[in-house]
mmCIF file of C-alpha atoms in Angstrom:
data_model
loop_
_atom_site.group_PDB
_atom_site.id
_atom_site.type_symbol
_atom_site.label_atom_id
_atom_site.label_comp_id
_atom_site.label_asym_id
_atom_site.label_seq_id
_atom_site.Cartn_x
_atom_site.Cartn_y
_atom_site.Cartn_z
ATOM 1 C CA SER A 1 -145.624 -115.624 165.429
ATOM 2 C CA PHE A 2 -147.701 -114.773 162.380
ATOM 3 C CA LEU A 3 -146.397 -111.293 161.578
ATOM 4 C CA PRO A 4 -144.662 -108.622 163.660
ATOM 5 C CA LEU A 5 -146.741 -106.120 165.583
ATOM 6 C CA GLU A 6 -144.941 -103.355 163.661
ATOM 7 C CA LEU A 7 -147.136 -104.271 160.718
ATOM 8 C CA THR A 8 -149.891 -102.259 162.396
ATOM 9 C CA LEU A 9 -148.026 -99.109 161.312
ATOM 10 C CA LEU A 10 -149.541 -99.824 157.883
ATOM 11 C CA SER A 11 -153.058 -100.235 159.259
ATOM 12 C CA PRO A 12 -154.439 -96.867 158.089
ATOM 13 C CA THR A 13 -153.800 -97.661 154.417
ATOM 14 C CA LEU A 14 -153.176 -101.402 153.923
ATOM 15 C CA GLU A 15 -155.704 -102.948 151.507
ATOM 16 C CA LEU A 16 -154.016 -106.257 150.599
ATOM 17 C CA LEU A 17 -152.233 -108.651 152.939
ATOM 18 C CA TRP A 18 -150.937 -111.668 151.036
ATOM 19 C CA VAL A 19 -148.541 -114.036 152.791
ATOM 20 C CA SER A 20 -149.523 -117.194 150.951
ATOM 21 C CA GLU A 21 -147.534 -120.194 149.751
ATOM 22 C CA ASN A 22 -145.159 -119.862 152.673
ATOM 23 C CA PRO A 23 -145.092 -123.211 154.531
ATOM 24 C CA HIS A 24 -142.687 -121.880 157.183
ATOM 25 C CA LEU A 25 -145.053 -119.084 158.209
ATOM 26 C CA GLY A 26 -146.715 -120.242 161.426
ATOM 27 C CA GLY A 27 -148.439 -118.885 164.474
ATOM 28 C CA ARG A 28 -152.005 -117.672 164.706
ATOM 29 C CA LEU A 29 -153.874 -114.822 163.099
ATOM 30 C CA PRO A 30 -153.566 -111.948 165.595
ATOM 31 C CA ASP A 31 -156.334 -109.905 167.158
ATOM 32 C CA TYR A 32 -154.671 -106.739 165.878
ATOM 33 C CA LEU A 33 -156.049 -107.559 162.410
ATOM 34 C CA SER A 34 -159.096 -105.505 163.418
ATOM 35 C CA GLU A 35 -156.916 -102.386 163.067
ATOM 36 C CA PHE A 36 -156.712 -102.908 159.292
ATOM 37 C CA GLN A 37 -160.065 -101.310 158.551
ATOM 38 C CA LYS A 38 -159.254 -100.754 154.860
ATOM 39 C CA LEU A 39 -158.172 -104.367 154.296
ATOM 40 C CA GLN A 40 -159.953 -105.825 151.272
ATOM 41 C CA SER A 41 -158.034 -109.055 150.714
ATOM 42 C CA LEU A 42 -156.420 -111.422 153.220
ATOM 43 C CA SER A 43 -154.593 -114.419 151.714
ATOM 44 C CA VAL A 44 -152.964 -116.843 154.128
ATOM 45 C CA TYR A 45 -153.244 -120.056 152.102
ATOM 46 C CA LYS A 46 -150.670 -122.852 151.934
ATOM 47 C CA THR A 47 -149.031 -121.825 155.208
ATOM 48 C CA SER A 48 -148.565 -123.374 158.652
ATOM 49 C CA VAL A 49 -150.730 -120.725 160.301
ATOM 50 C CA HIS A 50 -153.013 -122.530 162.751
ATOM 51 C CA GLY A 51 -155.685 -122.165 165.383
ATOM 52 C CA PRO A 52 -159.137 -120.620 165.295
ATOM 53 C CA LEU A 53 -160.062 -117.473 163.436
ATOM 54 C CA PRO A 54 -159.862 -114.475 165.761
ATOM 55 C CA GLU A 55 -163.052 -112.496 166.268
ATOM 56 C CA ALA A 56 -161.111 -109.560 164.774
ATOM 57 C CA ILE A 57 -161.605 -111.083 161.290
ATOM 58 C CA TYR A 58 -165.309 -110.271 161.485
ATOM 59 C CA ASP A 59 -164.561 -106.584 162.117
ATOM 60 C CA LEU A 60 -162.947 -106.133 158.677
ATOM 61 C CA LYS A 61 -165.985 -104.573 156.996
ATOM 62 C CA LYS A 62 -164.254 -103.910 153.642
ATOM 63 C CA LEU A 63 -162.995 -107.479 153.239
ATOM 64 C CA THR A 64 -163.916 -108.904 149.824
ATOM 65 C CA SER A 65 -161.557 -111.893 149.748
ATOM 66 C CA LEU A 66 -160.588 -114.286 152.548
ATOM 67 C CA ARG A 67 -158.387 -117.145 151.323
ATOM 68 C CA LEU A 68 -157.141 -119.444 154.057
ATOM 69 C CA TYR A 69 -157.104 -122.803 152.271
ATOM 70 C CA LYS A 70 -154.568 -125.616 152.693
ATOM 71 C CA SER A 71 -153.328 -124.382 156.051
ATOM 72 C CA LYS A 72 -153.874 -125.589 159.627
ATOM 73 C CA PHE A 73 -156.857 -123.577 160.841
ATOM 74 C CA THR A 74 -159.231 -125.071 163.414
ATOM 75 C CA GLY A 75 -162.346 -124.095 165.313
ATOM 76 C CA THR A 76 -165.658 -122.869 164.009
ATOM 77 C CA ILE A 77 -166.870 -120.163 161.664
ATOM 78 C CA SER A 78 -168.707 -117.566 163.738
ATOM 79 C CA SER A 79 -172.215 -116.380 162.938
ATOM 80 C CA ARG A 80 -170.575 -112.943 162.944
ATOM 81 C CA ILE A 81 -169.470 -113.718 159.391
ATOM 82 C CA GLU A 82 -172.687 -111.954 158.366
ATOM 83 C CA GLN A 83 -170.899 -108.685 159.190
ATOM 84 C CA LEU A 84 -168.597 -109.153 156.177
ATOM 85 C CA ARG A 85 -171.204 -107.753 153.767
ATOM 86 C CA ASP A 86 -168.709 -107.146 150.928
ATOM 87 C CA LEU A 87 -167.208 -110.657 151.012
ATOM 88 C CA LYS A 88 -167.018 -112.229 147.532
ATOM 89 C CA TRP A 89 -164.477 -115.044 147.986
ATOM 90 C CA PHE A 90 -164.367 -117.322 151.041
ATOM 91 C CA TRP A 91 -161.899 -120.134 150.380
ATOM 92 C CA ILE A 92 -161.168 -122.221 153.471
ATOM 93 C CA HIS A 93 -160.836 -125.744 152.070
ATOM 94 C CA GLU A 94 -158.402 -128.342 153.407
ATOM 95 C CA ASN A 95 -158.146 -127.112 156.981
ATOM 96 C CA ASN A 96 -159.625 -128.517 160.213
ATOM 97 C CA PHE A 97 -162.647 -126.275 160.695
ATOM 98 C CA SER A 98 -165.537 -127.940 162.520
ATOM 99 C CA GLY A 99 -169.017 -127.261 163.844
ATOM 100 C CA ASN A 100 -171.813 -125.963 161.666
ATOM 101 C CA VAL A 101 -171.480 -123.846 158.561
ATOM 102 C CA PRO A 102 -173.410 -120.804 159.837
ATOM 103 C CA SER A 103 -176.719 -120.055 158.129
ATOM 104 C CA GLU A 104 -175.782 -116.367 158.441
ATOM 105 C CA MET A 105 -173.576 -116.879 155.385
ATOM 106 C CA GLY A 106 -176.826 -116.663 153.443
ATOM 107 C CA SER A 107 -176.930 -112.932 154.170
ATOM 108 C CA LEU A 108 -173.688 -112.379 152.220
ATOM 109 C CA LYS A 109 -175.371 -111.373 148.973
ATOM 110 C CA LYS A 110 -172.105 -110.573 147.139
ATOM 111 C CA LEU A 111 -170.575 -114.043 147.579
ATOM 112 C CA GLU A 112 -169.225 -115.476 144.318
ATOM 113 C CA GLY A 113 -167.067 -118.346 145.554
ATOM 114 C CA VAL A 114 -167.061 -120.574 148.653
ATOM 115 C CA THR A 115 -164.839 -123.635 149.172
ATOM 116 C CA LEU A 116 -165.505 -125.753 152.263
ATOM 117 C CA HIS A 117 -164.215 -129.223 151.332
ATOM 118 C CA GLY A 118 -161.590 -131.042 153.364
ATOM 119 C CA ASN A 119 -162.778 -129.790 156.751
ATOM 120 C CA GLN A 120 -164.706 -131.435 159.610
ATOM 121 C CA PHE A 121 -168.019 -129.585 159.420
ATOM 122 C CA ASP A 122 -171.103 -131.156 160.998
ATOM 123 C CA PHE A 123 -173.911 -132.563 158.905
ATOM 124 C CA ILE A 124 -177.195 -130.684 158.967
ATOM 125 C CA ILE A 125 -179.837 -132.203 161.240
ATOM 126 C CA THR A 126 -183.448 -131.613 160.189
ATOM 127 C CA GLU A 127 -186.205 -130.583 162.602
ATOM 128 C CA ASP A 128 -187.378 -134.189 162.858
ATOM 129 C CA GLY A 129 -183.888 -135.281 163.935
ATOM 130 C CA GLU A 130 -182.880 -136.836 160.629
ATOM 131 C CA SER A 131 -179.360 -136.262 159.349
ATOM 132 C CA LEU A 132 -179.228 -134.958 155.798
ATOM 133 C CA TYR A 133 -176.602 -137.398 154.557
ATOM 134 C CA ASN A 134 -173.675 -135.680 152.942
ATOM 135 C CA ASN A 135 -175.005 -132.172 153.496
ATOM 136 C CA ILE A 136 -173.210 -129.579 155.578
ATOM 137 C CA LEU A 137 -174.744 -126.561 153.862
ATOM 138 C CA PRO A 138 -177.503 -124.420 155.316
ATOM 139 C CA GLU A 139 -180.308 -123.720 152.867
ATOM 140 C CA ALA A 140 -179.692 -119.971 153.126
ATOM 141 C CA LEU A 141 -176.222 -120.443 151.631
ATOM 142 C CA CYS A 142 -177.516 -122.622 148.789
ATOM 143 C CA ASP A 143 -180.146 -119.970 148.020
ATOM 144 C CA LEU A 144 -177.353 -117.582 147.021
ATOM 145 C CA ARG A 145 -177.017 -119.537 143.768
ATOM 146 C CA ASP A 146 -179.854 -117.327 142.533
ATOM 147 C CA ARG A 147 -177.664 -114.277 143.099
ATOM 148 C CA HIS A 148 -173.918 -113.998 142.403
ATOM 149 C CA LEU A 149 -172.713 -117.309 143.878
ATOM 150 C CA LYS A 150 -171.028 -119.225 141.054
ATOM 151 C CA HIS A 151 -168.661 -121.576 142.903
ATOM 152 C CA LEU A 152 -169.768 -123.584 145.942
ATOM 153 C CA TRP A 153 -167.592 -126.591 146.769
ATOM 154 C CA THR A 154 -167.950 -129.114 149.559
ATOM 155 C CA ASP A 155 -167.158 -132.774 150.211
ATOM 156 C CA CYS A 156 -168.888 -135.532 148.294
ATOM 157 C CA GLU A 157 -168.944 -139.012 149.728
ATOM 158 C CA ILE A 158 -169.641 -142.464 148.392
ATOM 159 C CA GLY A 159 -173.070 -142.596 146.788
ATOM 160 C CA SER A 160 -173.306 -138.896 146.012
ATOM 161 C CA VAL A 161 -173.613 -137.557 142.503
ATOM 162 C CA VAL A 162 -171.072 -135.155 141.042
ATOM 163 C CA PRO A 163 -172.905 -132.565 138.909
ATOM 164 C CA ALA A 164 -172.613 -132.320 135.140
ATOM 165 C CA ALA A 165 -170.504 -129.154 135.356
ATOM 166 C CA ILE A 166 -167.635 -131.200 136.778
ATOM 167 C CA VAL A 167 -168.150 -133.888 134.183
ATOM 168 C CA ALA A 168 -167.892 -131.227 131.470
ATOM 169 C CA SER A 169 -164.652 -129.935 133.009
ATOM 170 C CA GLY A 170 -163.032 -133.312 132.357
ATOM 171 C CA GLU A 171 -162.423 -134.307 135.990
ATOM 172 C CA GLU A 172 -162.308 -138.003 136.729
ATOM 173 C CA GLY A 173 -163.891 -139.696 139.680
ATOM 174 C CA GLY A 174 -166.613 -142.167 138.921
ATOM 175 C CA GLU A 175 -168.826 -143.989 136.527
ATOM 176 C CA LYS A 176 -171.625 -142.233 134.725
ATOM 177 C CA GLU A 177 -175.025 -143.039 136.170
ATOM 178 C CA LYS A 178 -177.606 -144.122 133.659
ATOM 179 C CA GLY A 179 -180.098 -141.342 133.084
ATOM 180 C CA ASN A 180 -178.132 -138.866 135.167
ATOM 181 C CA ALA A 181 -175.947 -136.026 133.912
ATOM 182 C CA GLY A 182 -173.476 -136.468 136.755
ATOM 183 C CA TYR A 183 -171.070 -139.105 138.020
ATOM 184 C CA ASP A 184 -171.552 -141.324 141.022
ATOM 185 C CA VAL A 185 -168.615 -141.005 143.441
ATOM 186 C CA LYS A 186 -167.279 -144.516 144.011
ATOM 187 C CA GLU A 187 -164.631 -144.121 146.711
ATOM 188 C CA GLY A 188 -163.381 -141.630 149.244
ATOM 189 C CA MET A 189 -164.206 -137.985 149.700
ATOM 190 C CA ARG A 190 -163.611 -135.375 147.058
ATOM 191 C CA ALA A 191 -164.592 -131.827 146.301
ATOM 192 C CA CYS A 192 -167.726 -131.334 144.288
ATOM 193 C CA SER A 193 -170.021 -128.536 143.345
ATOM 194 C CA CYS A 194 -173.217 -128.805 145.293
ATOM 195 C CA CYS A 195 -176.738 -127.575 146.035
#
């Protein structure tokens, strides 16, 4: 299992729960997480923890950091994520999440960093039934760039343009397009800044 039930004895005061970089840690996130009402940071990245996120995650009102990347999580992200009003960091890349990225994430005005790449999220379908190629992000989430959101990473596919910020960081990954500040991705999927 993830962690022993006895951990709930710390629930009145526990603010940080970091069990990351532990590939032998498995199981699922338990429903009893909702008892940790003072929890501000939950880090379960680079583990073998799997399965969907329990609804209890969305009851952690003081949560500012949720880092679950490079693990084995599945399922969808609930629209209840809008209840995490203090969330600043939502790093879930390289898992097996699916479905839609909820537009309710746009109500998280304190978000500073979101990583979604390496998952199986659905593309956005417009009202006229057209698929927005290579776009999994609801407009409400992209609109947060005008607030505190500084890091928003998703998958880029062949034919997409990697923004100049990545070019300036020295990352490789394509040939420079004439008249464009970015790089054209030539093969495979990769993480890129977007919106």
